[in-house]
One Martini backbone bead per residue (centre of mass of N, CA, C, O) as a GRO file, in nm:
protein
  356
    1UNK     BB    1   1.376  -3.521   0.197
    2UNK     BB    2   1.427  -3.251   0.320
    3UNK     BB    3   1.145  -3.137   0.275
    4UNK     BB    4   0.990  -3.351   0.437
    5UNK     BB    5   1.129  -3.321   0.715
    6UNK     BB    6   1.063  -3.029   0.744
    7UNK     BB    7   0.757  -3.067   0.744
    8UNK     BB    8   0.739  -3.260   0.981
    9UNK     BB    9   0.853  -3.079   1.198
   10UNK     BB   10   0.632  -2.866   1.174
   11UNK     BB   11   0.386  -3.066   1.244
   12UNK     BB   12   0.518  -3.172   1.536
   13UNK     BB   13   0.519  -2.837   1.622
   14UNK     BB   14   0.252  -2.650   1.692
   15UNK     BB   15   0.350  -2.473   1.956
   16UNK     BB   16   0.553  -2.341   1.786
   17UNK     BB   17   0.657  -2.059   1.689
   18UNK     BB   18   0.627  -1.869   1.381
   19UNK     BB   19   0.889  -1.673   1.316
   20UNK     BB   20   0.953  -1.715   1.000
   21UNK     BB   21   0.622  -1.688   0.968
   22UNK     BB   22   0.414  -1.465   0.915
   23UNK     BB   23   0.111  -1.382   0.929
   24UNK     BB   24  -0.156  -1.364   0.752
   25UNK     BB   25  -0.386  -1.117   0.686
   26UNK     BB   26  -0.650  -1.333   0.593
   27UNK     BB   27  -0.616  -1.672   0.553
   28UNK     BB   28  -0.448  -1.796   0.768
   29UNK     BB   29  -0.356  -2.133   0.753
   30UNK     BB   30  -0.320  -2.151   0.443
   31UNK     BB   31  -0.038  -2.028   0.433
   32UNK     BB   32   0.118  -2.272   0.573
   33UNK     BB   33   0.043  -2.496   0.359
   34UNK     BB   34   0.130  -2.390   0.078
   35UNK     BB   35   0.443  -2.407   0.095
   36UNK     BB   36   0.463  -2.721   0.132
   37UNK     BB   37   0.332  -2.800  -0.137
   38UNK     BB   38   0.531  -2.642  -0.327
   39UNK     BB   39   0.796  -2.777  -0.212
   40UNK     BB   40   0.742  -3.073  -0.306
   41UNK     BB   41   0.756  -2.981  -0.577
   42UNK     BB   42   0.803  -2.745  -0.772
   43UNK     BB   43   0.910  -2.460  -0.810
   44UNK     BB   44   0.806  -2.162  -0.774
   45UNK     BB   45   0.677  -1.961  -1.019
   46UNK     BB   46   0.653  -1.660  -0.940
   47UNK     BB   47   0.930  -1.597  -0.807
   48UNK     BB   48   1.109  -1.702  -1.053
   49UNK     BB   49   0.992  -1.502  -1.260
   50UNK     BB   50   1.082  -1.236  -1.131
   51UNK     BB   51   1.389  -1.252  -1.156
   52UNK     BB   52   1.428  -1.280  -1.469
   53UNK     BB   53   1.277  -1.017  -1.535
   54UNK     BB   54   1.476  -0.828  -1.399
   55UNK     BB   55   1.723  -0.919  -1.562
   56UNK     BB   56   1.612  -0.862  -1.844
   57UNK     BB   57   1.568  -0.560  -1.798
   58UNK     BB   58   1.862  -0.491  -1.751
   59UNK     BB   59   1.973  -0.607  -2.015
   60UNK     BB   60   1.804  -0.418  -2.199
   61UNK     BB   61   1.921  -0.146  -2.079
   62UNK     BB   62   2.226  -0.159  -2.130
   63UNK     BB   63   2.252  -0.101  -2.438
   64UNK     BB   64   2.105   0.168  -2.427
   65UNK     BB   65   2.293   0.303  -2.225
   66UNK     BB   66   2.550   0.266  -2.390
   67UNK     BB   67   2.458   0.414  -2.647
   68UNK     BB   68   2.402   0.681  -2.509
   69UNK     BB   69   2.687   0.728  -2.402
   70UNK     BB   70   2.833   0.706  -2.675
   71UNK     BB   71   2.687   0.941  -2.812
   72UNK     BB   72   2.774   1.153  -2.606
   73UNK     BB   73   3.081   1.121  -2.647
   74UNK     BB   74   3.087   1.183  -2.949
   75UNK     BB   75   2.968   1.466  -2.928
   76UNK     BB   76   3.185   1.576  -2.739
   77UNK     BB   77   3.429   1.530  -2.936
   78UNK     BB   78   3.293   1.723  -3.167
   79UNK     BB   79   3.356   1.946  -2.984
   80UNK     BB   80   3.481   2.272  -3.027
   81UNK     BB   81   3.750   2.506  -3.016
   82UNK     BB   82   3.682   2.822  -3.164
   83UNK     BB   83   3.878   3.063  -3.338
   84UNK     BB   84   3.780   3.382  -3.448
   85UNK     BB   85   3.949   3.558  -3.704
   86UNK     BB   86   3.736   3.788  -3.779
   87UNK     BB   87   3.448   3.951  -3.641
   88UNK     BB   88   3.255   4.002  -3.864
   89UNK     BB   89   3.000   3.941  -4.061
   90UNK     BB   90   3.092   3.646  -4.135
   91UNK     BB   91   3.186   3.547  -3.856
   92UNK     BB   92   2.906   3.582  -3.722
   93UNK     BB   93   2.749   3.398  -3.908
   94UNK     BB   94   2.903   3.137  -3.823
   95UNK     BB   95   2.876   3.154  -3.510
   96UNK     BB   96   2.577   3.086  -3.482
   97UNK     BB   97   2.606   2.789  -3.565
   98UNK     BB   98   2.824   2.698  -3.373
   99UNK     BB   99   2.664   2.759  -3.113
  100UNK     BB  100   2.415   2.577  -3.173
  101UNK     BB  101   2.614   2.311  -3.172
  102UNK     BB  102   2.814   2.360  -2.901
  103UNK     BB  103   3.052   2.535  -2.941
  104UNK     BB  104   3.345   2.685  -2.856
  105UNK     BB  105   3.396   3.046  -2.841
  106UNK     BB  106   3.629   3.257  -3.003
  107UNK     BB  107   3.736   3.612  -3.036
  108UNK     BB  108   3.886   3.831  -3.298
  109UNK     BB  109   3.937   4.192  -3.340
  110UNK     BB  110   3.981   4.520  -3.410
  111UNK     BB  111   3.697   4.534  -3.338
  112UNK     BB  112   3.462   4.579  -3.087
  113UNK     BB  113   3.259   4.265  -3.023
  114UNK     BB  114   3.176   4.185  -2.726
  115UNK     BB  115   2.868   4.213  -2.711
  116UNK     BB  116   2.795   4.019  -2.940
  117UNK     BB  117   2.953   3.774  -2.835
  118UNK     BB  118   2.785   3.739  -2.574
  119UNK     BB  119   2.515   3.653  -2.722
  120UNK     BB  120   2.680   3.376  -2.825
  121UNK     BB  121   2.893   3.279  -2.599
  122UNK     BB  122   3.150   3.445  -2.653
  123UNK     BB  123   3.494   3.511  -2.637
  124UNK     BB  124   3.653   3.824  -2.622
  125UNK     BB  125   3.963   3.942  -2.788
  126UNK     BB  126   4.199   4.200  -2.823
  127UNK     BB  127   4.429   3.995  -2.761
  128UNK     BB  128   4.601   3.745  -2.925
  129UNK     BB  129   4.749   3.617  -2.686
  130UNK     BB  130   4.497   3.536  -2.521
  131UNK     BB  131   4.376   3.358  -2.735
  132UNK     BB  132   4.614   3.148  -2.768
  133UNK     BB  133   4.617   3.060  -2.457
  134UNK     BB  134   4.340   2.883  -2.497
  135UNK     BB  135   4.380   2.654  -2.698
  136UNK     BB  136   4.260   2.594  -2.969
  137UNK     BB  137   4.164   2.370  -3.212
  138UNK     BB  138   4.059   2.618  -3.392
  139UNK     BB  139   4.159   2.845  -3.656
  140UNK     BB  140   3.961   3.105  -3.797
  141UNK     BB  141   3.994   3.268  -4.104
  142UNK     BB  142   3.776   3.582  -4.140
  143UNK     BB  143   3.894   3.778  -4.327
  144UNK     BB  144   4.003   3.962  -4.550
  145UNK     BB  145   4.198   3.931  -4.819
  146UNK     BB  146   4.379   4.191  -4.777
  147UNK     BB  147   4.433   4.120  -4.444
  148UNK     BB  148   4.540   3.828  -4.396
  149UNK     BB  149   4.849   3.851  -4.370
  150UNK     BB  150   4.867   4.055  -4.134
  151UNK     BB  151   4.701   3.891  -3.930
  152UNK     BB  152   4.866   3.630  -3.925
  153UNK     BB  153   5.143   3.772  -3.839
  154UNK     BB  154   5.009   3.873  -3.552
  155UNK     BB  155   5.015   3.589  -3.453
  156UNK     BB  156   5.108   3.389  -3.168
  157UNK     BB  157   5.172   3.071  -3.255
  158UNK     BB  158   5.363   2.980  -3.011
  159UNK     BB  159   5.098   2.964  -2.810
  160UNK     BB  160   5.018   2.724  -2.946
  161UNK     BB  161   4.956   2.432  -3.036
  162UNK     BB  162   5.156   2.235  -3.254
  163UNK     BB  163   4.858   2.104  -3.392
  164UNK     BB  164   4.693   2.316  -3.504
  165UNK     BB  165   4.399   2.418  -3.670
  166UNK     BB  166   4.376   2.570  -3.988
  167UNK     BB  167   4.118   2.795  -4.120
  168UNK     BB  168   3.972   2.910  -4.419
  169UNK     BB  169   3.711   3.156  -4.580
  170UNK     BB  170   3.799   3.245  -4.841
  171UNK     BB  171   3.730   3.328  -5.189
  172UNK     BB  172   4.014   3.230  -5.211
  173UNK     BB  173   4.282   2.967  -5.230
  174UNK     BB  174   4.583   2.987  -5.316
  175UNK     BB  175   4.671   3.215  -5.134
  176UNK     BB  176   4.614   3.090  -4.845
  177UNK     BB  177   4.770   2.834  -4.885
  178UNK     BB  178   5.054   2.963  -4.918
  179UNK     BB  179   5.044   3.129  -4.658
  180UNK     BB  180   5.010   2.898  -4.447
  181UNK     BB  181   5.256   2.723  -4.531
  182UNK     BB  182   5.472   2.966  -4.488
  183UNK     BB  183   5.381   3.064  -4.177
  184UNK     BB  184   5.355   2.786  -4.054
  185UNK     BB  185   5.415   2.531  -3.889
  186UNK     BB  186   5.450   2.196  -3.986
  187UNK     BB  187   5.243   2.082  -3.751
  188UNK     BB  188   5.020   2.223  -3.882
  189UNK     BB  189   4.700   2.235  -3.979
  190UNK     BB  190   4.529   2.245  -4.314
  191UNK     BB  191   4.222   2.413  -4.426
  192UNK     BB  192   4.056   2.491  -4.722
  193UNK     BB  193   3.774   2.715  -4.754
  194UNK     BB  194   3.431   2.766  -4.917
  195UNK     BB  195   3.153   2.927  -4.859
  196UNK     BB  196   2.891   2.955  -5.110
  197UNK     BB  197   2.794   3.182  -4.890
  198UNK     BB  198   2.571   3.405  -4.705
  199UNK     BB  199   2.360   3.603  -4.533
  200UNK     BB  200   2.174   3.636  -4.785
  201UNK     BB  201   2.175   3.343  -4.931
  202UNK     BB  202   2.130   3.210  -4.608
  203UNK     BB  203   1.856   3.288  -4.463
  204UNK     BB  204   1.720   2.973  -4.493
  205UNK     BB  205   1.989   2.829  -4.495
  206UNK     BB  206   2.232   2.554  -4.591
  207UNK     BB  207   2.070   2.381  -4.763
  208UNK     BB  208   2.243   2.282  -5.062
  209UNK     BB  209   2.496   2.436  -5.019
  210UNK     BB  210   2.814   2.503  -5.109
  211UNK     BB  211   3.119   2.332  -4.982
  212UNK     BB  212   3.452   2.405  -5.002
  213UNK     BB  213   3.742   2.173  -4.985
  214UNK     BB  214   4.097   2.142  -4.860
  215UNK     BB  215   4.325   1.904  -4.745
  216UNK     BB  216   4.632   2.013  -4.722
  217UNK     BB  217   4.701   1.948  -4.393
  218UNK     BB  218   4.693   1.627  -4.226
  219UNK     BB  219   4.768   1.440  -3.985
  220UNK     BB  220   4.877   1.099  -3.912
  221UNK     BB  221   4.620   1.105  -3.689
  222UNK     BB  222   4.338   1.029  -3.533
  223UNK     BB  223   4.288   1.302  -3.387
  224UNK     BB  224   4.334   1.491  -3.636
  225UNK     BB  225   4.126   1.364  -3.821
  226UNK     BB  226   3.883   1.403  -3.629
  227UNK     BB  227   3.898   1.711  -3.618
  228UNK     BB  228   3.853   1.764  -3.917
  229UNK     BB  229   3.577   1.617  -3.933
  230UNK     BB  230   3.434   1.788  -3.719
  231UNK     BB  231   3.440   2.049  -3.878
  232UNK     BB  232   3.300   1.953  -4.140
  233UNK     BB  233   3.037   1.857  -3.989
  234UNK     BB  234   2.904   2.127  -3.949
  235UNK     BB  235   2.811   2.151  -4.254
  236UNK     BB  236   2.679   1.876  -4.293
  237UNK     BB  237   2.452   1.913  -4.077
  238UNK     BB  238   2.327   2.166  -4.252
  239UNK     BB  239   2.328   2.046  -4.569
  240UNK     BB  240   2.568   2.065  -4.726
  241UNK     BB  241   2.749   2.063  -5.025
  242UNK     BB  242   3.020   1.859  -5.048
  243UNK     BB  243   3.331   1.996  -5.194
  244UNK     BB  244   3.615   1.838  -5.315
  245UNK     BB  245   3.899   2.053  -5.393
  246UNK     BB  246   4.128   2.222  -5.527
  247UNK     BB  247   4.247   2.537  -5.523
  248UNK     BB  248   4.293   2.571  -5.828
  249UNK     BB  249   4.013   2.476  -5.920
  250UNK     BB  250   3.849   2.682  -5.770
  251UNK     BB  251   3.962   2.943  -5.907
  252UNK     BB  252   3.870   2.873  -6.192
  253UNK     BB  253   3.565   2.873  -6.119
  254UNK     BB  254   3.536   3.147  -5.952
  255UNK     BB  255   3.582   3.348  -6.183
  256UNK     BB  256   3.288   3.287  -6.288
  257UNK     BB  257   3.087   3.243  -6.040
  258UNK     BB  258   3.194   3.521  -5.892
  259UNK     BB  259   3.342   3.751  -6.044
  260UNK     BB  260   3.138   3.783  -6.271
  261UNK     BB  261   2.893   3.842  -6.097
  262UNK     BB  262   3.011   4.098  -5.961
  263UNK     BB  263   3.067   4.257  -6.218
  264UNK     BB  264   2.781   4.273  -6.331
  265UNK     BB  265   2.649   4.396  -6.079
  266UNK     BB  266   2.827   4.661  -6.083
  267UNK     BB  267   2.752   4.756  -6.364
  268UNK     BB  268   2.447   4.783  -6.306
  269UNK     BB  269   2.476   4.987  -6.072
  270UNK     BB  270   2.582   5.222  -6.260
  271UNK     BB  271   2.280   5.252  -6.393
  272UNK     BB  272   2.054   5.283  -6.184
  273UNK     BB  273   1.838   5.080  -6.140
  274UNK     BB  274   1.478   5.047  -6.161
  275UNK     BB  275   1.176   4.995  -6.078
  276UNK     BB  276   0.881   4.892  -6.257
  277UNK     BB  277   0.553   4.837  -6.376
  278UNK     BB  278   0.705   4.626  -6.612
  279UNK     BB  279   0.834   4.389  -6.495
  280UNK     BB  280   1.040   4.133  -6.541
  281UNK     BB  281   1.190   3.853  -6.442
  282UNK     BB  282   1.470   3.927  -6.551
  283UNK     BB  283   1.486   4.211  -6.424
  284UNK     BB  284   1.457   4.116  -6.127
  285UNK     BB  285   1.716   3.952  -6.131
  286UNK     BB  286   1.904   4.196  -6.171
  287UNK     BB  287   1.826   4.346  -5.912
  288UNK     BB  288   1.918   4.119  -5.721
  289UNK     BB  289   2.211   4.117  -5.811
  290UNK     BB  290   2.277   4.398  -5.710
  291UNK     BB  291   2.210   4.350  -5.412
  292UNK     BB  292   2.403   4.108  -5.356
  293UNK     BB  293   2.680   4.238  -5.450
  294UNK     BB  294   2.660   4.534  -5.304
  295UNK     BB  295   2.657   4.421  -5.003
  296UNK     BB  296   2.936   4.394  -5.055
  297UNK     BB  297   3.244   4.475  -5.044
  298UNK     BB  298   3.495   4.606  -5.236
  299UNK     BB  299   3.723   4.437  -5.113
  300UNK     BB  300   3.618   4.169  -5.208
  301UNK     BB  301   3.622   4.227  -5.510
  302UNK     BB  302   3.921   4.306  -5.521
  303UNK     BB  303   4.026   4.031  -5.418
  304UNK     BB  304   3.917   3.860  -5.655
  305UNK     BB  305   4.115   4.002  -5.854
  306UNK     BB  306   4.407   4.001  -5.717
  307UNK     BB  307   4.389   3.670  -5.595
  308UNK     BB  308   4.308   3.584  -5.904
  309UNK     BB  309   4.458   3.487  -6.195
  310UNK     BB  310   4.175   3.452  -6.367
  311UNK     BB  311   4.047   3.745  -6.377
  312UNK     BB  312   4.187   3.893  -6.610
  313UNK     BB  313   4.096   3.707  -6.837
  314UNK     BB  314   3.792   3.750  -6.789
  315UNK     BB  315   3.784   4.052  -6.848
  316UNK     BB  316   3.880   4.029  -7.140
  317UNK     BB  317   3.641   3.852  -7.232
  318UNK     BB  318   3.419   4.052  -7.157
  319UNK     BB  319   3.512   4.279  -7.345
  320UNK     BB  320   3.498   4.114  -7.606
  321UNK     BB  321   3.197   4.047  -7.586
  322UNK     BB  322   3.095   4.339  -7.596
  323UNK     BB  323   3.222   4.416  -7.868
  324UNK     BB  324   3.081   4.197  -8.036
  325UNK     BB  325   2.791   4.290  -7.987
  326UNK     BB  326   2.825   4.579  -8.092
  327UNK     BB  327   2.916   4.507  -8.378
  328UNK     BB  328   2.660   4.355  -8.458
  329UNK     BB  329   2.467   4.591  -8.423
  330UNK     BB  330   2.609   4.808  -8.608
  331UNK     BB  331   2.613   4.644  -8.865
  332UNK     BB  332   2.306   4.628  -8.892
  333UNK     BB  333   2.256   4.932  -8.897
  334UNK     BB  334   2.421   4.999  -9.152
  335UNK     BB  335   2.253   4.828  -9.347
  336UNK     BB  336   1.993   4.988  -9.316
  337UNK     BB  337   2.102   5.268  -9.398
  338UNK     BB  338   2.192   5.193  -9.684
  339UNK     BB  339   1.917   5.114  -9.796
  340UNK     BB  340   1.788   5.395  -9.750
  341UNK     BB  341   1.994   5.570  -9.916
  342UNK     BB  342   1.988   5.357 -10.193
  343UNK     BB  343   1.700   5.353 -10.255
  344UNK     BB  344   1.626   5.358 -10.606
  345UNK     BB  345   1.882   5.337 -10.736
  346UNK     BB  346   2.034   5.263 -11.040
  347UNK     BB  347   2.296   5.204 -10.867
  348UNK     BB  348   2.479   5.022 -10.692
  349UNK     BB  349   2.684   5.036 -10.450
  350UNK     BB  350   3.016   5.027 -10.342
  351UNK     BB  351   3.056   4.847 -10.062
  352UNK     BB  352   3.362   4.801 -10.039
  353UNK     BB  353   3.439   5.103 -10.012
  354UNK     BB  354   3.268   5.178  -9.770
  355UNK     BB  355   3.394   4.980  -9.564
  356UNK     BB  356   3.683   5.113  -9.591
   0.00000   0.00000   0.00000
């Protein structure tokens, strides 16, 4: 009824200017009649469809926008401030990947690597006090095995936040585990790791390469657990094969997989082997082994021996194996010589006396 009376009022006042309805650009009076016809029936279809479409579009965008913001926040939380202590060859190797993933990098070393650090976007500190006052989330110990204890004791850990995460990447694990637990305050978190690769073996990326870790001490707090996972995620994102095992188990395996490999490579290097025109695949493998092992410093090899209690036993086994092979060869040679010396003799020699 309201719509009818309203239409009637409009029809009975033709001389009144239509201020509320501006004239149509082309259709003339048809524009004035069309609204009254649509008003008497059902609500106009086109305008009502426009509003729900806009609302539905906003509703559809909101989950996407929320998920995008949530993903951004998660990635932001996983970005760490990492202080690399020992910014040598291996520390720089790790820093390149850390920087590419967007982590904030601090660096400290006895040698001034400030120029190289700047190319990676890292802040270099010659004074460890200045480094610790930046309050990194993670302190990464990337020194040599032989200097790890002296370097750790030189850090003013009292200037760090009291629940800082310490991580080592040394090639032995029981030694740094005991060192970190005995030297750091009890509130500090400790993860012992060993990337089983280096600049030479990982020239084509880290995908499929083993990364060993042991969560030695991580506080029972969501933030501290998340920080530990964020650090390990650096290597997982690069495709590393994540291997969680105890430090003791690692050292037992590493005596064979690493110390033995380095020992054989350095023994072959002493022979000064050269490439030949008739190289076999096996011989080329030995040449590559020499290159890979001797590109590392002797300090690394010495550390593998001194700070892994399994290394001495393995050296003894290696020496026994060499003696056994030599004995087998020379025993065979002696048998051949005996046959040649006594061939055609009327009486066979008393071999039992000869062997004595």
